[in-house]
C-alpha positions as CSV (number, residue, x, y, z in Angstrom):
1,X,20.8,0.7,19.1
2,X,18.4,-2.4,19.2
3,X,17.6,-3.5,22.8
4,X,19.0,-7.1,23.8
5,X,17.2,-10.0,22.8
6,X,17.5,-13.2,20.5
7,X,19.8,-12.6,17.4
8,X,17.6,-11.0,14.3
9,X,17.8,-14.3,11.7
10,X,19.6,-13.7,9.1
11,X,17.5,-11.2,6.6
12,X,18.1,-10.0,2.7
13,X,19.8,-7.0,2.7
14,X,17.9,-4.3,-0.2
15,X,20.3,-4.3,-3.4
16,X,21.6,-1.2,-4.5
17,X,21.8,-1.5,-8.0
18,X,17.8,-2.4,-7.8
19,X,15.1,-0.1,-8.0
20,X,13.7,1.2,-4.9
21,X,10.9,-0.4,-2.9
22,X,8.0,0.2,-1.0
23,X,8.9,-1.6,1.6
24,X,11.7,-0.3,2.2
25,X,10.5,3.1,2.9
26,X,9.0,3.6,6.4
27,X,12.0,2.1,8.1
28,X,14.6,3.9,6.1
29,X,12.7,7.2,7.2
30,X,13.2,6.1,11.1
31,X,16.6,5.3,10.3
32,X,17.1,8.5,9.2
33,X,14.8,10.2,12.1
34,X,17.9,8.9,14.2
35,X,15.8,6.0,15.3
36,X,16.3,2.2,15.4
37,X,14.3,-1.0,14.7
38,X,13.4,-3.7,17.1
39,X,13.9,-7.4,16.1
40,X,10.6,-8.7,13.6
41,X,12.0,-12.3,14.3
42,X,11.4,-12.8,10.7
43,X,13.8,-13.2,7.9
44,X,11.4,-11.3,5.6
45,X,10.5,-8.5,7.4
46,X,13.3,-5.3,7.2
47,X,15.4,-5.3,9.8
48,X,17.2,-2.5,11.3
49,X,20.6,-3.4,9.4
50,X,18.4,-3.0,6.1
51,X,16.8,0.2,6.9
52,X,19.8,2.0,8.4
53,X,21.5,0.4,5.1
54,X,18.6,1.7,2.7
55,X,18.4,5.2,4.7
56,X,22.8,5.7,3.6
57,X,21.7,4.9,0.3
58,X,18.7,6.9,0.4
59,X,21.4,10.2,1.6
60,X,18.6,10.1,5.4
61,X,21.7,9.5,7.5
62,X,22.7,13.0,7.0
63,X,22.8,14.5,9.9
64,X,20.1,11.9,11.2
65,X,19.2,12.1,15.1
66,X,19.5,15.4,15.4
67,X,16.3,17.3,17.4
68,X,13.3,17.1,15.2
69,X,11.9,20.4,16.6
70,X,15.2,21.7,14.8
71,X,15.2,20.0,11.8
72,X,16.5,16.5,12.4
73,X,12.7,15.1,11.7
74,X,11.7,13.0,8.6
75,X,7.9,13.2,7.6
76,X,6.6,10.4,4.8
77,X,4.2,12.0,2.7
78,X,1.5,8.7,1.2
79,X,-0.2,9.9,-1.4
80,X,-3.0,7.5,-2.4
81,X,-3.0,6.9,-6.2
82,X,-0.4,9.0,-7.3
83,X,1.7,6.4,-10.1
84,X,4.9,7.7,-11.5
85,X,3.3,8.0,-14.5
86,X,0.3,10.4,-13.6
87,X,2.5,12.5,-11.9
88,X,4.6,13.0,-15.2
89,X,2.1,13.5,-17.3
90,X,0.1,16.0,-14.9
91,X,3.1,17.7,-13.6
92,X,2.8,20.5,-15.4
93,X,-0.8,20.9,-12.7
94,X,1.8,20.8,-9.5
95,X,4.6,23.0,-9.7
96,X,6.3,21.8,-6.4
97,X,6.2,18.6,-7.4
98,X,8.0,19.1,-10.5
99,X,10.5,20.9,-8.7
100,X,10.9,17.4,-6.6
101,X,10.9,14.8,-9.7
102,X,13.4,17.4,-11.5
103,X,15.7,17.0,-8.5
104,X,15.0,12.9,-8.4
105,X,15.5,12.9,-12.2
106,X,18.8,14.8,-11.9
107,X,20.1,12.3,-9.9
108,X,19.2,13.4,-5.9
109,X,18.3,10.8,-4.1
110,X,17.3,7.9,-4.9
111,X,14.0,8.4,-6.8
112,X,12.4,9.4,-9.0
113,X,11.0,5.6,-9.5
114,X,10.4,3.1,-6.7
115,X,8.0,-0.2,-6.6
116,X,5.1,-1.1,-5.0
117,X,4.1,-4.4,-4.1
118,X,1.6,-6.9,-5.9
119,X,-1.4,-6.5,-6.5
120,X,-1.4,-2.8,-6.4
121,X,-3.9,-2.0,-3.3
122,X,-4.2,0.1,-0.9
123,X,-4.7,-2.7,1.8
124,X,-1.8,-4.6,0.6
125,X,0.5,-1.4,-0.2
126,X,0.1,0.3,3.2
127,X,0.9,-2.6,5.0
128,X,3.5,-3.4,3.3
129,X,4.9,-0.3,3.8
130,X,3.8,-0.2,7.5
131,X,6.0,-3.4,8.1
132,X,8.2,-3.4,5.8
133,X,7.0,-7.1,4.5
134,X,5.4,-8.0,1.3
135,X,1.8,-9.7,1.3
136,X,2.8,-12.7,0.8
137,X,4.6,-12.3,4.3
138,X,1.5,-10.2,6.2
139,X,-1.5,-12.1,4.5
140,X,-2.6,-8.8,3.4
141,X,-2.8,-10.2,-0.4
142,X,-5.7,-8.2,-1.7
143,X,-8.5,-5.4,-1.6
144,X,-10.7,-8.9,-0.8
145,X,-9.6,-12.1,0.2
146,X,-11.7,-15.1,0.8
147,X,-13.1,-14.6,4.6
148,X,-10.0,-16.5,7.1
149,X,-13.0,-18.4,8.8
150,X,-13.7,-20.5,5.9
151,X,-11.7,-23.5,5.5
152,X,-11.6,-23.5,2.0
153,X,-11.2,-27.5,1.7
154,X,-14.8,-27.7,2.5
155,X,-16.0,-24.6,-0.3
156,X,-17.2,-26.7,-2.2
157,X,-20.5,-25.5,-3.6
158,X,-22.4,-22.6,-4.4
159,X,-21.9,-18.9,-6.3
160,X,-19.6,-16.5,-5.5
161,X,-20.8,-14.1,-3.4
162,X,-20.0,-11.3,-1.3
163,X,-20.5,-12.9,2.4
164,X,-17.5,-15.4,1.0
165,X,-14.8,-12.8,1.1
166,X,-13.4,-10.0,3.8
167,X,-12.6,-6.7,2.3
168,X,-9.1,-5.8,4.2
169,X,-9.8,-2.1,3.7
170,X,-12.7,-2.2,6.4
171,X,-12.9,-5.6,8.2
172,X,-16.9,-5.4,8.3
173,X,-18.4,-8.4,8.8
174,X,-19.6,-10.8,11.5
175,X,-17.1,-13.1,10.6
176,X,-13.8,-10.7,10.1
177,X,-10.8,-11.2,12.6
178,X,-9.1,-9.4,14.8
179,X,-7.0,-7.4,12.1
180,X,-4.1,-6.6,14.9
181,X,-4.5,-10.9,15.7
182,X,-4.9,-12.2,12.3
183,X,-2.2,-9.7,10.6
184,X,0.8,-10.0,13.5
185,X,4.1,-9.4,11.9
186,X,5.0,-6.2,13.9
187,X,4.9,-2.8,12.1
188,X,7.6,-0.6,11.7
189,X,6.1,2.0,14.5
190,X,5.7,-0.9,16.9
191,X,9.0,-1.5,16.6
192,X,10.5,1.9,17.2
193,X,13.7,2.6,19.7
194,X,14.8,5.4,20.7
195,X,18.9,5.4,20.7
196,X,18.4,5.6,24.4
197,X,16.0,3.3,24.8
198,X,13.2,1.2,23.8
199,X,9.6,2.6,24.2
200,X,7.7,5.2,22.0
201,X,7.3,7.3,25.2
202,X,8.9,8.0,28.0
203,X,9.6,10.9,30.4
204,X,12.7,13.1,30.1
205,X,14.8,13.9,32.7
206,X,12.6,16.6,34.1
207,X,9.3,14.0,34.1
208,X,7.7,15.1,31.6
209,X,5.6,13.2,29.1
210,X,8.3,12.8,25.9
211,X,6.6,13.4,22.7
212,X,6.3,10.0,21.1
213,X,8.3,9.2,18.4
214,X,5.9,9.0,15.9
215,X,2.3,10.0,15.3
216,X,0.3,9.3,11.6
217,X,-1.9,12.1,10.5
218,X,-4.9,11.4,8.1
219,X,-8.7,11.5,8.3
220,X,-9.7,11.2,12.3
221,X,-11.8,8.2,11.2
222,X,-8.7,6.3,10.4
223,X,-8.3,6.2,14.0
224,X,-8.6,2.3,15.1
225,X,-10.0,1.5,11.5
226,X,-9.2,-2.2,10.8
227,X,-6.3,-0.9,8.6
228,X,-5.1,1.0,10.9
229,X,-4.6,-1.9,13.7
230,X,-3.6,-4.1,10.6
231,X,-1.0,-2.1,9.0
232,X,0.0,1.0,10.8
233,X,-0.7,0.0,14.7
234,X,1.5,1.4,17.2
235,X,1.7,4.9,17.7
236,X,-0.7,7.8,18.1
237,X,-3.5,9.2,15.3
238,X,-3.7,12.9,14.8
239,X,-7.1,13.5,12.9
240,X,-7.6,16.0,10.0
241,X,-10.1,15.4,7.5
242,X,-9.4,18.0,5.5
243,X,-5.8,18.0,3.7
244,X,-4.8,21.5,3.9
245,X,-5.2,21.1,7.7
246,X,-2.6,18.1,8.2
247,X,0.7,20.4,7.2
248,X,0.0,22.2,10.4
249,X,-0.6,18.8,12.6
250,X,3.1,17.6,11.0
251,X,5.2,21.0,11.7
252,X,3.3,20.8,15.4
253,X,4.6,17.0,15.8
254,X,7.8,17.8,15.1
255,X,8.3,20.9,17.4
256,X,7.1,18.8,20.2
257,X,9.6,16.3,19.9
258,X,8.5,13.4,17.6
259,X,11.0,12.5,15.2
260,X,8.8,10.5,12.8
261,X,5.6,11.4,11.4
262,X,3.3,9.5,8.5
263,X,1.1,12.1,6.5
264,X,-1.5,10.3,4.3
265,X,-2.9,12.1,1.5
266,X,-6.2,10.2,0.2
267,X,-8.3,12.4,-1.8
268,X,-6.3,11.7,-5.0
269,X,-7.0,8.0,-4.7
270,X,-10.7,9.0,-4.3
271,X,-11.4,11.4,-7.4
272,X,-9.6,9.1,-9.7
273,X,-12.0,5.8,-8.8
274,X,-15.3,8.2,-8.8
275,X,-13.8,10.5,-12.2
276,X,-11.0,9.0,-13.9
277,X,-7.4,9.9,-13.1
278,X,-7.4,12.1,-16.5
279,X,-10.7,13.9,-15.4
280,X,-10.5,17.6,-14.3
281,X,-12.2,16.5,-11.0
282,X,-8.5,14.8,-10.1
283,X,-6.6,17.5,-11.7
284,X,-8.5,20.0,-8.9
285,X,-7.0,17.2,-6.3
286,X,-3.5,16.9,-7.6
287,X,-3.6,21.0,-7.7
288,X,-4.7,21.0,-4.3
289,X,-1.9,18.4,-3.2
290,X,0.6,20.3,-4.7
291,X,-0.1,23.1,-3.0
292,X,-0.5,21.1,0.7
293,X,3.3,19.9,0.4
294,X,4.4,23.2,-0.3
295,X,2.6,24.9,2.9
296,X,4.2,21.2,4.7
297,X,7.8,22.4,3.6
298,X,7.3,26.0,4.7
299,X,5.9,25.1,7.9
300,X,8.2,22.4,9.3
301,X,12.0,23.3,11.1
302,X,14.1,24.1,8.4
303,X,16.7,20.9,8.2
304,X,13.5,18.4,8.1
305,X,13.5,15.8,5.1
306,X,10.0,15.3,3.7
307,X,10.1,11.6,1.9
308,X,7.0,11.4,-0.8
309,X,5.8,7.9,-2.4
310,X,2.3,6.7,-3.1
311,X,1.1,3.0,-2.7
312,X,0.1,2.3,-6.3
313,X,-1.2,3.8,-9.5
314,X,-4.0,3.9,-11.7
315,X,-5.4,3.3,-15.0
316,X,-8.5,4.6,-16.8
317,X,-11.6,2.0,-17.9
318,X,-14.2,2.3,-19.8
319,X,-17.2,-0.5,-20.4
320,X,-16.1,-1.6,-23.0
321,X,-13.3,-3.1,-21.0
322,X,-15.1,-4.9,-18.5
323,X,-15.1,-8.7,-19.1
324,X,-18.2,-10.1,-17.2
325,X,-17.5,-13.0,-15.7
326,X,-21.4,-14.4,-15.6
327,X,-21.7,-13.7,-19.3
328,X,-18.9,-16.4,-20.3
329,X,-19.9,-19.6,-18.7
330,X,-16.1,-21.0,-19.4
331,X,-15.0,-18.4,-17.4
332,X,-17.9,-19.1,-14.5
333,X,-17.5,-22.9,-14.2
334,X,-15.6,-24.3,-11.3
335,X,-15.5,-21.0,-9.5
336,X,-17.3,-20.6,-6.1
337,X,-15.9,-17.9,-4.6
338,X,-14.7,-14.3,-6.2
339,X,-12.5,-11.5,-4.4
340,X,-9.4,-9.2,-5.0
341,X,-10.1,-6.4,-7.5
342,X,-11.7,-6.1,-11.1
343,X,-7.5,-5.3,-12.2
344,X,-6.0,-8.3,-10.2
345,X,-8.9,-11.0,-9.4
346,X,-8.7,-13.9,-7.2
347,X,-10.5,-16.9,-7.7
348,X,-11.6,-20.1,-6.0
349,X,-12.1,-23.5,-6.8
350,X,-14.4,-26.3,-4.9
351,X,-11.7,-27.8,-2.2
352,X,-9.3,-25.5,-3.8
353,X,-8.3,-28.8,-5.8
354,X,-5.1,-27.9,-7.8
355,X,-5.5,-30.2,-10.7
356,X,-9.3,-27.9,-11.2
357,X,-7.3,-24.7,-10.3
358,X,-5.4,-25.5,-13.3
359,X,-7.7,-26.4,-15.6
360,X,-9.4,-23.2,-14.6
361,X,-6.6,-21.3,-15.1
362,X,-6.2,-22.8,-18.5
363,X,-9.5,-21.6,-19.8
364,X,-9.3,-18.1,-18.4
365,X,-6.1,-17.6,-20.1
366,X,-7.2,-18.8,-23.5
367,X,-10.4,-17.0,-23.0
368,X,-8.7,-13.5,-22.0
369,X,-5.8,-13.7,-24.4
370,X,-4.1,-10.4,-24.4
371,X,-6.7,-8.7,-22.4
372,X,-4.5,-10.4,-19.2
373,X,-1.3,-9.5,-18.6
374,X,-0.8,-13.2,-16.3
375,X,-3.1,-15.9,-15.3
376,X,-1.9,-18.8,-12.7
377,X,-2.5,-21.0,-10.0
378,X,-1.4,-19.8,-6.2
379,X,1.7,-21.7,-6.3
380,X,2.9,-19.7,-9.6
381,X,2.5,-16.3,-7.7
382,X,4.2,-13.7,-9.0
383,X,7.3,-12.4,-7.0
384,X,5.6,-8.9,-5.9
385,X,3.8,-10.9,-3.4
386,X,6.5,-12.1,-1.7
387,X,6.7,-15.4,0.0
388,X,3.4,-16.9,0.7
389,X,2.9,-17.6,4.2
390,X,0.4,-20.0,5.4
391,X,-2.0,-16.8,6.2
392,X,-2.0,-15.7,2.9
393,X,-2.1,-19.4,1.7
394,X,-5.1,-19.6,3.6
395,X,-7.1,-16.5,1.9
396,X,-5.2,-15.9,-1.6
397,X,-7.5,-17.3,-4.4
398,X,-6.4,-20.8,-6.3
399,X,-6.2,-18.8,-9.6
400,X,-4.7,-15.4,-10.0
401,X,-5.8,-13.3,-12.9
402,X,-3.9,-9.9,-13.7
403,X,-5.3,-8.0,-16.4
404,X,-3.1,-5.7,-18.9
405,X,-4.1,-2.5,-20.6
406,X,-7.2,-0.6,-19.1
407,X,-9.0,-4.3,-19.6
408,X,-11.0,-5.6,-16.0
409,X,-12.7,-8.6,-14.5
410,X,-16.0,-8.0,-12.8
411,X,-18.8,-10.2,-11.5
412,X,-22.2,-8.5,-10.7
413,X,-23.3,-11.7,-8.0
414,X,-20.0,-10.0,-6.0
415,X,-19.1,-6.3,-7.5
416,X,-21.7,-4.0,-7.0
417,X,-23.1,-1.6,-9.7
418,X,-20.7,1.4,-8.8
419,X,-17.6,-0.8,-8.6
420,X,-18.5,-2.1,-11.6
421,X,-18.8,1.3,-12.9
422,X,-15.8,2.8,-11.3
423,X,-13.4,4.9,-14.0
424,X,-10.5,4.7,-11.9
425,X,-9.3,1.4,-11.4
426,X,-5.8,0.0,-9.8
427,X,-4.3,-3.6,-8.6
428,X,-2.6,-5.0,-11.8
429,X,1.1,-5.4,-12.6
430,X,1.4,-2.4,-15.5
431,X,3.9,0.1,-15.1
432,X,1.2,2.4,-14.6
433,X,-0.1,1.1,-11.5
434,X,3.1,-0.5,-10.3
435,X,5.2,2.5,-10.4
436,X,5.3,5.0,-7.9
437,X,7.1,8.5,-7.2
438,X,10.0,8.5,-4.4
439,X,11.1,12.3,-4.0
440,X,13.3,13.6,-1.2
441,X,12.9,17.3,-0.6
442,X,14.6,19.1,2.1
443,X,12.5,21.8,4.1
């Protein structure tokens, strides 16, 4: 149970009848690694109610709470780039995932589709998922934002350029925030309890250390990354930079004691951007993760759930689907700063006046036509973001453009050439990048 405290306020309980979320996915996981949630002291942020809630739904509570080092453990499997969609029409490449979106499409669990959150980053996604809060609530609102230290009232002249905006995947930069100060709604592993007790470690009866009750696993320089402390603070790193070597770190976790433990899976995410996702160089990657969640289920206690999803997924580009921004001067006028991603841009306007924002909105849409899926100001975000909170009314651009098909935005005086370049490319609002696989799998 929740320690004592203020009453949680008052928070949207997750519809059944409504497809699955991201957000929804970390706590439901604890929930059903017999663990509870602290109070967020925020409406929008899952609560433990929710969670326990999605986690029945979900079929977690089974037998939840049981010893994880005999099978009462639940491991989240975040596979970077892996859309719904790629996965069905590779899965013929990754037999034990088939076997998985069978099951899901038979109608165990709750899967096979859930949603991501908007746009369709990685920085937004895994935090997001980390906190169980959309970006509108966390601030996390894009690969790039415009930097927090500019007040944006006073951006008033000048080209976009790449010193006017903080990339939320590394936090470099003179200028970049604390990310643990400037992002502070509480993540999920932050707010772990133990049904006897708050704390993520404490010592057992005999005073021994307790094993904590979670640990992530990924690349060892994920460890403190900017992130890290931004979306997934709170509980120790295990480092493994090769894939095939994390299974091991996860069964070892969970025979010590820890209950909960997040496996990321990158290398997916990576081939696609350099290859394309249809390229043989992912195919090799999706081979390869197929066969690292089948050694992960052979090695952990029998009994433990093993929960799969992905935090977006991709669409192939080509250049003759880049629209350059510095080659239209309609689309170039009144815009002084540039960030987000070529699938899901973000623009700003001098003093981010809303009566320009519009006009500039106007003249992007007529421009782009169908080659965007939405164009709009700030205040006509769509509902993937969430509730805009003043931090990400602070950094989220004045004009919002979405593209559709494998169509992108880029600007050379911001992207540079291999971004430009880039194959692989994710953040927009298509079924393709917005749907990703939830599979349950019992080990």
């Amino acid at each position: 149970m929740s320690p004592a405290g203020p009453p949680e306020p008052a928070a949207p309980r997750p519809d059944p009848a409504a497809p699955a979320e991201l957000r929804l996915v970390l706590g439901a996981a604890a929930a059903g690694a017999g663990l509870a949630l602290a109070p967020a002291g925020d409406p929008d942020v899952l609560d433990d109610a929710g969670a326990r809630q999605t986690a029945a739904a979900w079929g977690l509570l089974e037998g939840s709470g049981r010893d994880p080092r005999r099978g009462g453990g639940v491991v989240v499997v975040l596979v970077d780039g892996l859309g719904l969609e790629l996965l069905r029409e590779r899965r013929g490449h990754a037999p034990t995932l088939r076997s998985w979106l069978a099951e899901a499409d038979g109608g165990s669990g709750p899967g096979p589709r859930a949603l991501t959150c908007l746009p369709t980053t990685t920085a937004s996604a895994l935090t997001t998922l980390g906190t169980g809060a959309a970006p509108g609530v966390t601030g996390v609102v894009g690969y790039s934002v415009l930097t927090p230290r500019i007040d944006r009232a006073r951006l008033v002249s000048g080209p976009p350029g790449p010193s006017r905006v903080l990339c939320l995947i590394t936090w470099e930069g003179g200028d970049a925030p604390d990310p643990a100060v400037w992002q502070d709604v509480p993540t999920i592993f932050e707010r772990l309890r133990r049904p006897d007790g708050p704390g993520a470690e404490r010592a057992d009866s005999a005073g021994a250390r307790r094993a904590p009750a979670a640990v992530t696993i990924g690349p060892a320089r994920f460890a403190g990354s900017g992130l890290t402390r931004a979306a997934l603070r709170g509980c120790p790193h295990l480092g493994a930079d090769r894939m095939e070597a994390r299974p091991a770190l996860a069964a070892g976790a969970l025979r010590r004691g820890t209950p909960l433990v997040y496996l990321y899976v990158g290398e997916l995410d990576r081939a696609g951007h350099l290859h394309g996702w249809r390229s043989a160089q992912w195919l090799d990657q999706l081979e390869r993760l197929d066969a690292v969640v089948a050694e992960l289920a052979r090695r952990v206690p029998a009994g433990t759930r093993i929960v799969l999803t992905a935090d977006h997924g991709m669409v192939d580009t080509d250049a003759d689907r880049r629209v350059d921004v510095t080659a239209h001067p309609d689309l170039a006028r009144d815009v002084v700063a540039v960030a987000g991603e070529p699938r899901f841009t973000q623009l700003y306007v001098p003093g981010s006046d809303p009566e320009v924002a519009a006009r500039v909105a106007g003249r992007w849409r007529d421009l782009l036509g169908e080659r965007a899926a939405w164009v709009g100001t700030r205040d006509e975000a769509p509902a993937g973001l969430g509730p805009l909170r003043p931090r990400a009314r602070g950094v989220l651009g004045d004009v919002l453009v979405a593209m559709d098909g494998n169509w992108v935005v880029v600007d050379p005086r911001v992207h540079g050439p291999s971004a430009i370049a880039m194959p692989g490319v994710h953040g927009s609002v298509t079924t393709a990048e917005r749907d990703v696989p939830l599979l349950l799998a019992l080990a």
